[in-house]
PDB file of N, CA and C in Angstrom:
ATOM      1  N   UNK V  28    -122.487  68.568 -30.473  1.00 46.00           N
ATOM      2  CA  UNK V  28    -120.813  68.402 -30.765  1.00 46.00           C
ATOM      3  C   UNK V  28    -121.020  69.076 -32.586  1.00 46.00           C
ATOM      4  N   UNK V  29    -119.367  69.598 -32.730  1.00 50.00           N
ATOM      5  CA  UNK V  29    -119.916  69.586 -34.581  1.00 50.00           C
ATOM      6  C   UNK V  29    -118.822  68.666 -35.106  1.00 50.00           C
ATOM      7  N   UNK V  30    -119.094  68.111 -36.245  1.00 58.00           N
ATOM      8  CA  UNK V  30    -118.832  67.169 -36.244  1.00 58.00           C
ATOM      9  C   UNK V  30    -117.243  66.914 -37.064  1.00 58.00           C
ATOM     10  N   UNK V  31    -116.752  66.283 -36.076  1.00 59.00           N
ATOM     11  CA  UNK V  31    -114.920  66.568 -36.236  1.00 59.00           C
ATOM     12  C   UNK V  31    -114.847  65.416 -36.428  1.00 59.00           C
ATOM     13  N   UNK V  32    -113.921  65.631 -37.426  1.00 75.00           N
ATOM     14  CA  UNK V  32    -112.882  64.163 -38.009  1.00 75.00           C
ATOM     15  C   UNK V  32    -112.398  63.670 -36.739  1.00 75.00           C
ATOM     16  N   UNK V  33    -111.805  64.203 -35.936  1.00 81.00           N
ATOM     17  CA  UNK V  33    -110.562  63.781 -34.474  1.00 81.00           C
ATOM     18  C   UNK V  33    -111.651  62.376 -33.938  1.00 81.00           C
ATOM     19  N   UNK V  34    -111.320  61.528 -34.008  1.00 85.00           N
ATOM     20  CA  UNK V  34    -111.961  59.738 -33.122  1.00 85.00           C
ATOM     21  C   UNK V  34    -111.076  59.871 -32.076  1.00 85.00           C
ATOM     22  N   UNK V  35    -111.454  59.034 -31.109  1.00 83.00           N
ATOM     23  CA  UNK V  35    -110.852  58.059 -30.182  1.00 83.00           C
ATOM     24  C   UNK V  35    -111.094  57.046 -29.419  1.00 83.00           C
ATOM     25  N   UNK V  36    -110.935  55.521 -30.223  1.00 87.00           N
ATOM     26  CA  UNK V  36    -111.634  54.646 -30.414  1.00 87.00           C
ATOM     27  C   UNK V  36    -112.581  54.693 -30.734  1.00 87.00           C
ATOM     28  N   UNK V  37    -112.973  55.041 -31.704  1.00 84.00           N
ATOM     29  CA  UNK V  37    -114.061  54.886 -32.891  1.00 84.00           C
ATOM     30  C   UNK V  37    -115.523  56.094 -32.601  1.00 84.00           C
ATOM     31  N   UNK V  38    -114.942  56.744 -31.032  1.00 84.00           N
ATOM     32  CA  UNK V  38    -115.608  58.383 -30.112  1.00 84.00           C
ATOM     33  C   UNK V  38    -115.626  59.305 -31.709  1.00 84.00           C
ATOM     34  N   UNK V  39    -115.851  60.289 -31.831  1.00 85.00           N
ATOM     35  CA  UNK V  39    -115.655  61.783 -32.440  1.00 85.00           C
ATOM     36  C   UNK V  39    -115.483  62.736 -30.791  1.00 85.00           C
ATOM     37  N   UNK V  40    -114.791  63.525 -30.870  1.00 82.00           N
ATOM     38  CA  UNK V  40    -114.613  64.594 -30.303  1.00 82.00           C
ATOM     39  C   UNK V  40    -114.264  66.232 -30.276  1.00 82.00           C
ATOM     40  N   UNK V  41    -114.259  67.408 -29.970  1.00 81.00           N
ATOM     41  CA  UNK V  41    -113.361  68.476 -30.309  1.00 81.00           C
ATOM     42  C   UNK V  41    -112.957  69.196 -29.513  1.00 81.00           C
ATOM     43  N   UNK V  42    -111.682  69.014 -30.371  1.00 77.00           N
ATOM     44  CA  UNK V  42    -110.300  69.407 -29.160  1.00 77.00           C
ATOM     45  C   UNK V  42    -110.632  70.772 -28.802  1.00 77.00           C
ATOM     46  N   UNK V  43    -111.407  71.215 -29.091  1.00 78.00           N
ATOM     47  CA  UNK V  43    -111.512  73.292 -29.115  1.00 78.00           C
ATOM     48  C   UNK V  43    -112.504  73.088 -27.559  1.00 78.00           C
ATOM     49  N   UNK V  44    -112.522  72.077 -26.692  1.00 76.00           N
ATOM     50  CA  UNK V  44    -113.368  72.349 -25.737  1.00 76.00           C
ATOM     51  C   UNK V  44    -112.235  71.722 -24.439  1.00 76.00           C
ATOM     52  N   UNK V  45    -111.471  70.876 -25.411  1.00 77.00           N
ATOM     53  CA  UNK V  45    -110.113  71.072 -24.173  1.00 77.00           C
ATOM     54  C   UNK V  45    -109.226  72.173 -23.685  1.00 77.00           C
ATOM     55  N   UNK V  46    -109.197  72.194 -22.159  1.00 77.00           N
ATOM     56  CA  UNK V  46    -108.514  73.292 -21.744  1.00 77.00           C
ATOM     57  C   UNK V  46    -106.986  73.162 -23.126  1.00 77.00           C
ATOM     58  N   UNK V  47    -106.265  74.023 -23.369  1.00 77.00           N
ATOM     59  CA  UNK V  47    -105.233  73.976 -23.607  1.00 77.00           C
ATOM     60  C   UNK V  47    -104.241  75.146 -22.363  1.00 77.00           C
ATOM     61  N   UNK V  48    -102.760  74.858 -22.260  1.00 79.00           N
ATOM     62  CA  UNK V  48    -101.596  76.007 -21.896  1.00 79.00           C
ATOM     63  C   UNK V  48    -101.467  76.833 -21.546  1.00 79.00           C
ATOM     64  N   UNK V  49    -101.648  77.948 -21.218  1.00 81.00           N
ATOM     65  CA  UNK V  49    -101.060  78.945 -21.711  1.00 81.00           C
ATOM     66  C   UNK V  49     -99.906  79.648 -21.646  1.00 81.00           C
ATOM     67  N   UNK V  50     -99.070  80.357 -22.326  1.00 83.00           N
ATOM     68  CA  UNK V  50     -98.525  81.146 -23.429  1.00 83.00           C
ATOM     69  C   UNK V  50     -97.363  81.429 -22.052  1.00 83.00           C
ATOM     70  N   UNK V  51     -98.023  81.728 -21.202  1.00 89.00           N
ATOM     71  CA  UNK V  51     -97.153  82.699 -19.766  1.00 89.00           C
ATOM     72  C   UNK V  51     -95.951  81.552 -19.383  1.00 89.00           C
ATOM     73  N   UNK V  52     -95.485  82.362 -19.135  1.00 89.00           N
ATOM     74  CA  UNK V  52     -94.360  81.378 -18.584  1.00 89.00           C
ATOM     75  C   UNK V  52     -94.064  81.246 -17.367  1.00 89.00           C
ATOM     76  N   UNK V  53     -93.868  79.817 -16.656  1.00 90.00           N
ATOM     77  CA  UNK V  53     -94.287  79.171 -15.598  1.00 90.00           C
ATOM     78  C   UNK V  53     -93.270  78.306 -15.127  1.00 90.00           C
ATOM     79  N   UNK V  54     -93.508  77.759 -13.644  1.00 92.00           N
ATOM     80  CA  UNK V  54     -91.996  77.484 -13.074  1.00 92.00           C
ATOM     81  C   UNK V  54     -93.019  76.253 -13.301  1.00 92.00           C
ATOM     82  N   UNK V  55     -91.969  75.077 -13.949  1.00 88.00           N
ATOM     83  CA  UNK V  55     -91.986  73.869 -13.477  1.00 88.00           C
ATOM     84  C   UNK V  55     -90.835  72.947 -13.861  1.00 88.00           C
ATOM     85  N   UNK V  56     -91.005  71.690 -13.614  1.00 90.00           N
ATOM     86  CA  UNK V  56     -90.257  70.313 -13.620  1.00 90.00           C
ATOM     87  C   UNK V  56     -90.069  69.609 -14.853  1.00 90.00           C
ATOM     88  N   UNK V  57     -89.294  69.300 -15.648  1.00 87.00           N
ATOM     89  CA  UNK V  57     -89.265  67.647 -16.613  1.00 87.00           C
ATOM     90  C   UNK V  57     -88.712  67.614 -16.542  1.00 87.00           C
ATOM     91  N   UNK V  58     -88.702  65.942 -16.097  1.00 91.00           N
ATOM     92  CA  UNK V  58     -87.157  64.257 -15.974  1.00 91.00           C
ATOM     93  C   UNK V  58     -86.164  65.596 -15.592  1.00 91.00           C
ATOM     94  N   UNK V  59     -86.608  66.033 -14.332  1.00 93.00           N
ATOM     95  CA  UNK V  59     -85.408  66.248 -13.619  1.00 93.00           C
ATOM     96  C   UNK V  59     -84.471  67.859 -13.599  1.00 93.00           C
ATOM     97  N   UNK V  60     -85.471  68.138 -14.993  1.00 92.00           N
ATOM     98  CA  UNK V  60     -84.740  69.903 -15.417  1.00 92.00           C
ATOM     99  C   UNK V  60     -85.723  70.579 -15.320  1.00 92.00           C
ATOM    100  N   UNK V  61     -85.128  71.950 -13.887  1.00 92.00           N
ATOM    101  CA  UNK V  61     -85.888  72.879 -13.789  1.00 92.00           C
ATOM    102  C   UNK V  61     -86.465  74.231 -14.934  1.00 92.00           C
ATOM    103  N   UNK V  62     -87.053  74.152 -15.031  1.00 89.00           N
ATOM    104  CA  UNK V  62     -87.757  75.743 -15.994  1.00 89.00           C
ATOM    105  C   UNK V  62     -88.305  76.818 -15.626  1.00 89.00           C
ATOM    106  N   UNK V  63     -88.328  77.522 -16.552  1.00 92.00           N
ATOM    107  CA  UNK V  63     -89.395  78.743 -15.867  1.00 92.00           C
ATOM    108  C   UNK V  63     -89.530  79.847 -17.685  1.00 92.00           C
ATOM    109  N   UNK V  64     -90.789  78.795 -18.406  1.00 87.00           N
ATOM    110  CA  UNK V  64     -90.666  79.231 -19.595  1.00 87.00           C
ATOM    111  C   UNK V  64     -92.346  78.387 -19.414  1.00 87.00           C
ATOM    112  N   UNK V  65     -92.881  79.308 -21.023  1.00 87.00           N
ATOM    113  CA  UNK V  65     -94.135  78.449 -20.693  1.00 87.00           C
ATOM    114  C   UNK V  65     -94.349  76.909 -21.306  1.00 87.00           C
ATOM    115  N   UNK V  66     -95.135  76.654 -21.127  1.00 81.00           N
ATOM    116  CA  UNK V  66     -95.785  75.365 -21.261  1.00 81.00           C
ATOM    117  C   UNK V  66     -96.468  75.263 -22.595  1.00 81.00           C
ATOM    118  N   UNK V  67     -96.876  75.933 -23.760  1.00 81.00           N
ATOM    119  CA  UNK V  67     -97.183  76.019 -25.255  1.00 81.00           C
ATOM    120  C   UNK V  67     -96.400  76.769 -25.469  1.00 81.00           C
ATOM    121  N   UNK V  68     -95.797  76.325 -26.424  1.00 76.00           N
ATOM    122  CA  UNK V  68     -94.227  77.485 -27.765  1.00 76.00           C
ATOM    123  C   UNK V  68     -94.936  76.429 -29.113  1.00 76.00           C
ATOM    124  N   UNK V  69     -93.618  77.425 -29.792  1.00 80.00           N
ATOM    125  CA  UNK V  69     -93.902  77.193 -31.313  1.00 80.00           C
ATOM    126  C   UNK V  69     -92.449  75.611 -31.545  1.00 80.00           C
ATOM    127  N   UNK V  70     -92.863  74.569 -32.673  1.00 80.00           N
ATOM    128  CA  UNK V  70     -92.005  73.574 -32.244  1.00 80.00           C
ATOM    129  C   UNK V  70     -90.683  74.281 -33.160  1.00 80.00           C
ATOM    130  N   UNK V  71     -89.947  74.272 -32.756  1.00 80.00           N
ATOM    131  CA  UNK V  71     -88.612  75.128 -33.465  1.00 80.00           C
ATOM    132  C   UNK V  71     -88.418  74.000 -34.500  1.00 80.00           C
ATOM    133  N   UNK V  72     -87.783  75.890 -35.643  1.00 84.00           N
ATOM    134  CA  UNK V  72     -87.292  74.683 -36.950  1.00 84.00           C
ATOM    135  C   UNK V  72     -86.665  73.398 -37.203  1.00 84.00           C
ATOM    136  N   UNK V  73     -86.978  72.517 -38.537  1.00 79.00           N
ATOM    137  CA  UNK V  73     -86.596  71.760 -38.512  1.00 79.00           C
ATOM    138  C   UNK V  73     -85.009  71.500 -38.847  1.00 79.00           C
ATOM    139  N   UNK V  74     -84.015  71.774 -38.769  1.00 80.00           N
ATOM    140  CA  UNK V  74     -82.601  71.802 -39.331  1.00 80.00           C
ATOM    141  C   UNK V  74     -81.827  69.962 -40.483  1.00 80.00           C
ATOM    142  N   UNK V  75     -81.462  70.227 -41.284  1.00 77.00           N
ATOM    143  CA  UNK V  75     -81.898  68.964 -41.934  1.00 77.00           C
ATOM    144  C   UNK V  75     -80.098  68.426 -41.680  1.00 77.00           C
ATOM    145  N   UNK V  76     -79.313  69.317 -40.680  1.00 81.00           N
ATOM    146  CA  UNK V  76     -78.241  68.989 -40.787  1.00 81.00           C
ATOM    147  C   UNK V  76     -77.728  68.025 -39.210  1.00 81.00           C
ATOM    148  N   UNK V  77     -79.211  68.405 -38.724  1.00 80.00           N
ATOM    149  CA  UNK V  77     -78.859  67.712 -37.463  1.00 80.00           C
ATOM    150  C   UNK V  77     -79.403  66.159 -37.442  1.00 80.00           C
ATOM    151  N   UNK V  78     -78.233  65.425 -36.953  1.00 82.00           N
ATOM    152  CA  UNK V  78     -78.022  64.423 -36.459  1.00 82.00           C
ATOM    153  C   UNK V  78     -78.829  64.085 -35.350  1.00 82.00           C
ATOM    154  N   UNK V  79     -80.251  62.870 -34.978  1.00 83.00           N
ATOM    155  CA  UNK V  79     -81.449  62.518 -34.326  1.00 83.00           C
ATOM    156  C   UNK V  79     -80.571  61.599 -33.374  1.00 83.00           C
ATOM    157  N   UNK V  80     -80.756  61.305 -32.047  1.00 86.00           N
ATOM    158  CA  UNK V  80     -80.425  60.013 -31.371  1.00 86.00           C
ATOM    159  C   UNK V  80     -81.803  59.685 -30.776  1.00 86.00           C
ATOM    160  N   UNK V  81     -82.092  58.536 -31.257  1.00 86.00           N
ATOM    161  CA  UNK V  81     -83.274  57.699 -30.395  1.00 86.00           C
ATOM    162  C   UNK V  81     -82.881  56.410 -29.996  1.00 86.00           C
ATOM    163  N   UNK V  82     -82.742  56.419 -28.937  1.00 89.00           N
ATOM    164  CA  UNK V  82     -82.837  54.457 -28.468  1.00 89.00           C
ATOM    165  C   UNK V  82     -81.324  54.387 -29.002  1.00 89.00           C
ATOM    166  N   UNK V  83     -80.343  54.694 -28.800  1.00 88.00           N
ATOM    167  CA  UNK V  83     -78.965  53.907 -29.922  1.00 88.00           C
ATOM    168  C   UNK V  83     -78.950  54.060 -31.164  1.00 88.00           C
ATOM    169  N   UNK V  84     -79.988  54.732 -31.942  1.00 86.00           N
ATOM    170  CA  UNK V  84     -80.345  54.842 -33.534  1.00 86.00           C
ATOM    171  C   UNK V  84     -79.771  56.153 -34.127  1.00 86.00           C
ATOM    172  N   UNK V  85     -79.591  56.367 -34.688  1.00 84.00           N
ATOM    173  CA  UNK V  85     -79.399  57.580 -36.052  1.00 84.00           C
ATOM    174  C   UNK V  85     -80.365  57.914 -36.493  1.00 84.00           C
ATOM    175  N   UNK V  86     -81.297  58.999 -36.206  1.00 79.00           N
ATOM    176  CA  UNK V  86     -81.702  59.179 -37.278  1.00 79.00           C
ATOM    177  C   UNK V  86     -81.664  60.801 -38.251  1.00 79.00           C
ATOM    178  N   UNK V  87     -82.011  61.355 -39.442  1.00 71.00           N
ATOM    179  CA  UNK V  87     -82.212  62.136 -39.957  1.00 71.00           C
ATOM    180  C   UNK V  87     -83.496  62.812 -40.570  1.00 71.00           C
ATOM    181  N   UNK V  88     -83.370  64.162 -40.653  1.00 66.00           N
ATOM    182  CA  UNK V  88     -84.778  64.559 -41.088  1.00 66.00           C
ATOM    183  C   UNK V  88     -84.999  64.286 -42.856  1.00 66.00           C
ATOM    184  N   UNK V  89     -86.256  63.618 -43.247  1.00 66.00           N
ATOM    185  CA  UNK V  89     -86.725  63.704 -44.138  1.00 66.00           C
ATOM    186  C   UNK V  89     -87.635  64.480 -44.717  1.00 66.00           C
ATOM    187  N   UNK V  90     -87.677  65.666 -44.465  1.00 60.00           N
ATOM    188  CA  UNK V  90     -88.734  66.364 -44.595  1.00 60.00           C
ATOM    189  C   UNK V  90     -89.708  66.563 -46.384  1.00 60.00           C
ATOM    190  N   UNK V  91     -88.449  66.439 -47.483  1.00 60.00           N
ATOM    191  CA  UNK V  91     -89.260  65.943 -48.376  1.00 60.00           C
ATOM    192  C   UNK V  91     -89.328  64.947 -48.373  1.00 60.00           C
ATOM    193  N   UNK V  92     -89.158  63.406 -48.410  1.00 63.00           N
ATOM    194  CA  UNK V  92     -89.716  62.562 -48.652  1.00 63.00           C
ATOM    195  C   UNK V  92     -90.972  62.135 -47.802  1.00 63.00           C
ATOM    196  N   UNK V  93     -90.633  62.487 -46.442  1.00 62.00           N
ATOM    197  CA  UNK V  93     -91.983  62.801 -45.398  1.00 62.00           C
ATOM    198  C   UNK V  93     -93.333  63.757 -46.356  1.00 62.00           C
ATOM    199  N   UNK V  94     -93.287  64.715 -46.697  1.00 62.00           N
ATOM    200  CA  UNK V  94     -93.997  65.534 -47.388  1.00 62.00           C
ATOM    201  C   UNK V  94     -94.904  65.169 -48.447  1.00 62.00           C
ATOM    202  N   UNK V  95     -94.191  64.281 -49.693  1.00 64.00           N
ATOM    203  CA  UNK V  95     -93.951  63.378 -51.025  1.00 64.00           C
ATOM    204  C   UNK V  95     -94.573  62.138 -50.368  1.00 64.00           C
ATOM    205  N   UNK V  96     -94.768  61.660 -49.235  1.00 66.00           N
ATOM    206  CA  UNK V  96     -95.532  60.549 -49.285  1.00 66.00           C
ATOM    207  C   UNK V  96     -96.674  60.984 -48.067  1.00 66.00           C
ATOM    208  N   UNK V  97     -96.723  61.910 -47.535  1.00 65.00           N
ATOM    209  CA  UNK V  97     -98.070  61.988 -46.577  1.00 65.00           C
ATOM    210  C   UNK V  97     -98.935  62.901 -47.884  1.00 65.00           C
ATOM    211  N   UNK V  98     -98.638  63.162 -48.839  1.00 68.00           N
ATOM    212  CA  UNK V  98     -99.507  63.393 -50.258  1.00 68.00           C
ATOM    213  C   UNK V  98     -99.851  62.663 -51.300  1.00 68.00           C
ATOM    214  N   UNK V  99     -99.046  61.305 -50.796  1.00 69.00           N
ATOM    215  CA  UNK V  99     -99.482  60.245 -51.822  1.00 69.00           C
ATOM    216  C   UNK V  99     -98.657  60.335 -52.872  1.00 69.00           C
ATOM    217  N   UNK V 100     -97.652  60.333 -53.346  1.00 62.00           N
ATOM    218  CA  UNK V 100     -96.637  60.725 -54.166  1.00 62.00           C
ATOM    219  C   UNK V 100     -94.583  60.111 -53.807  1.00 62.00           C
ATOM    220  N   UNK V 101     -95.126  58.352 -53.975  1.00 54.00           N
ATOM    221  CA  UNK V 101     -94.056  57.840 -53.361  1.00 54.00           C
ATOM    222  C   UNK V 101     -93.198  57.251 -54.367  1.00 54.00           C
TER     223      UNK V 101
END
């Protein structure tokens, strides 16, 4: 196995060995909604003006602050 930094419960693993979803459109159902789309897709671009709701709490994108925290610039 290659020198991987990915670990699961202390055991290193190589994600390249995992099966990856195809980019071809397939018929599938997710949370009761029917789709004909690829299972693998690019993430949607972040819109900082969109207000996100999760379990009754409002959130806003804070990409600049998140990037600074991730880079150690608090």
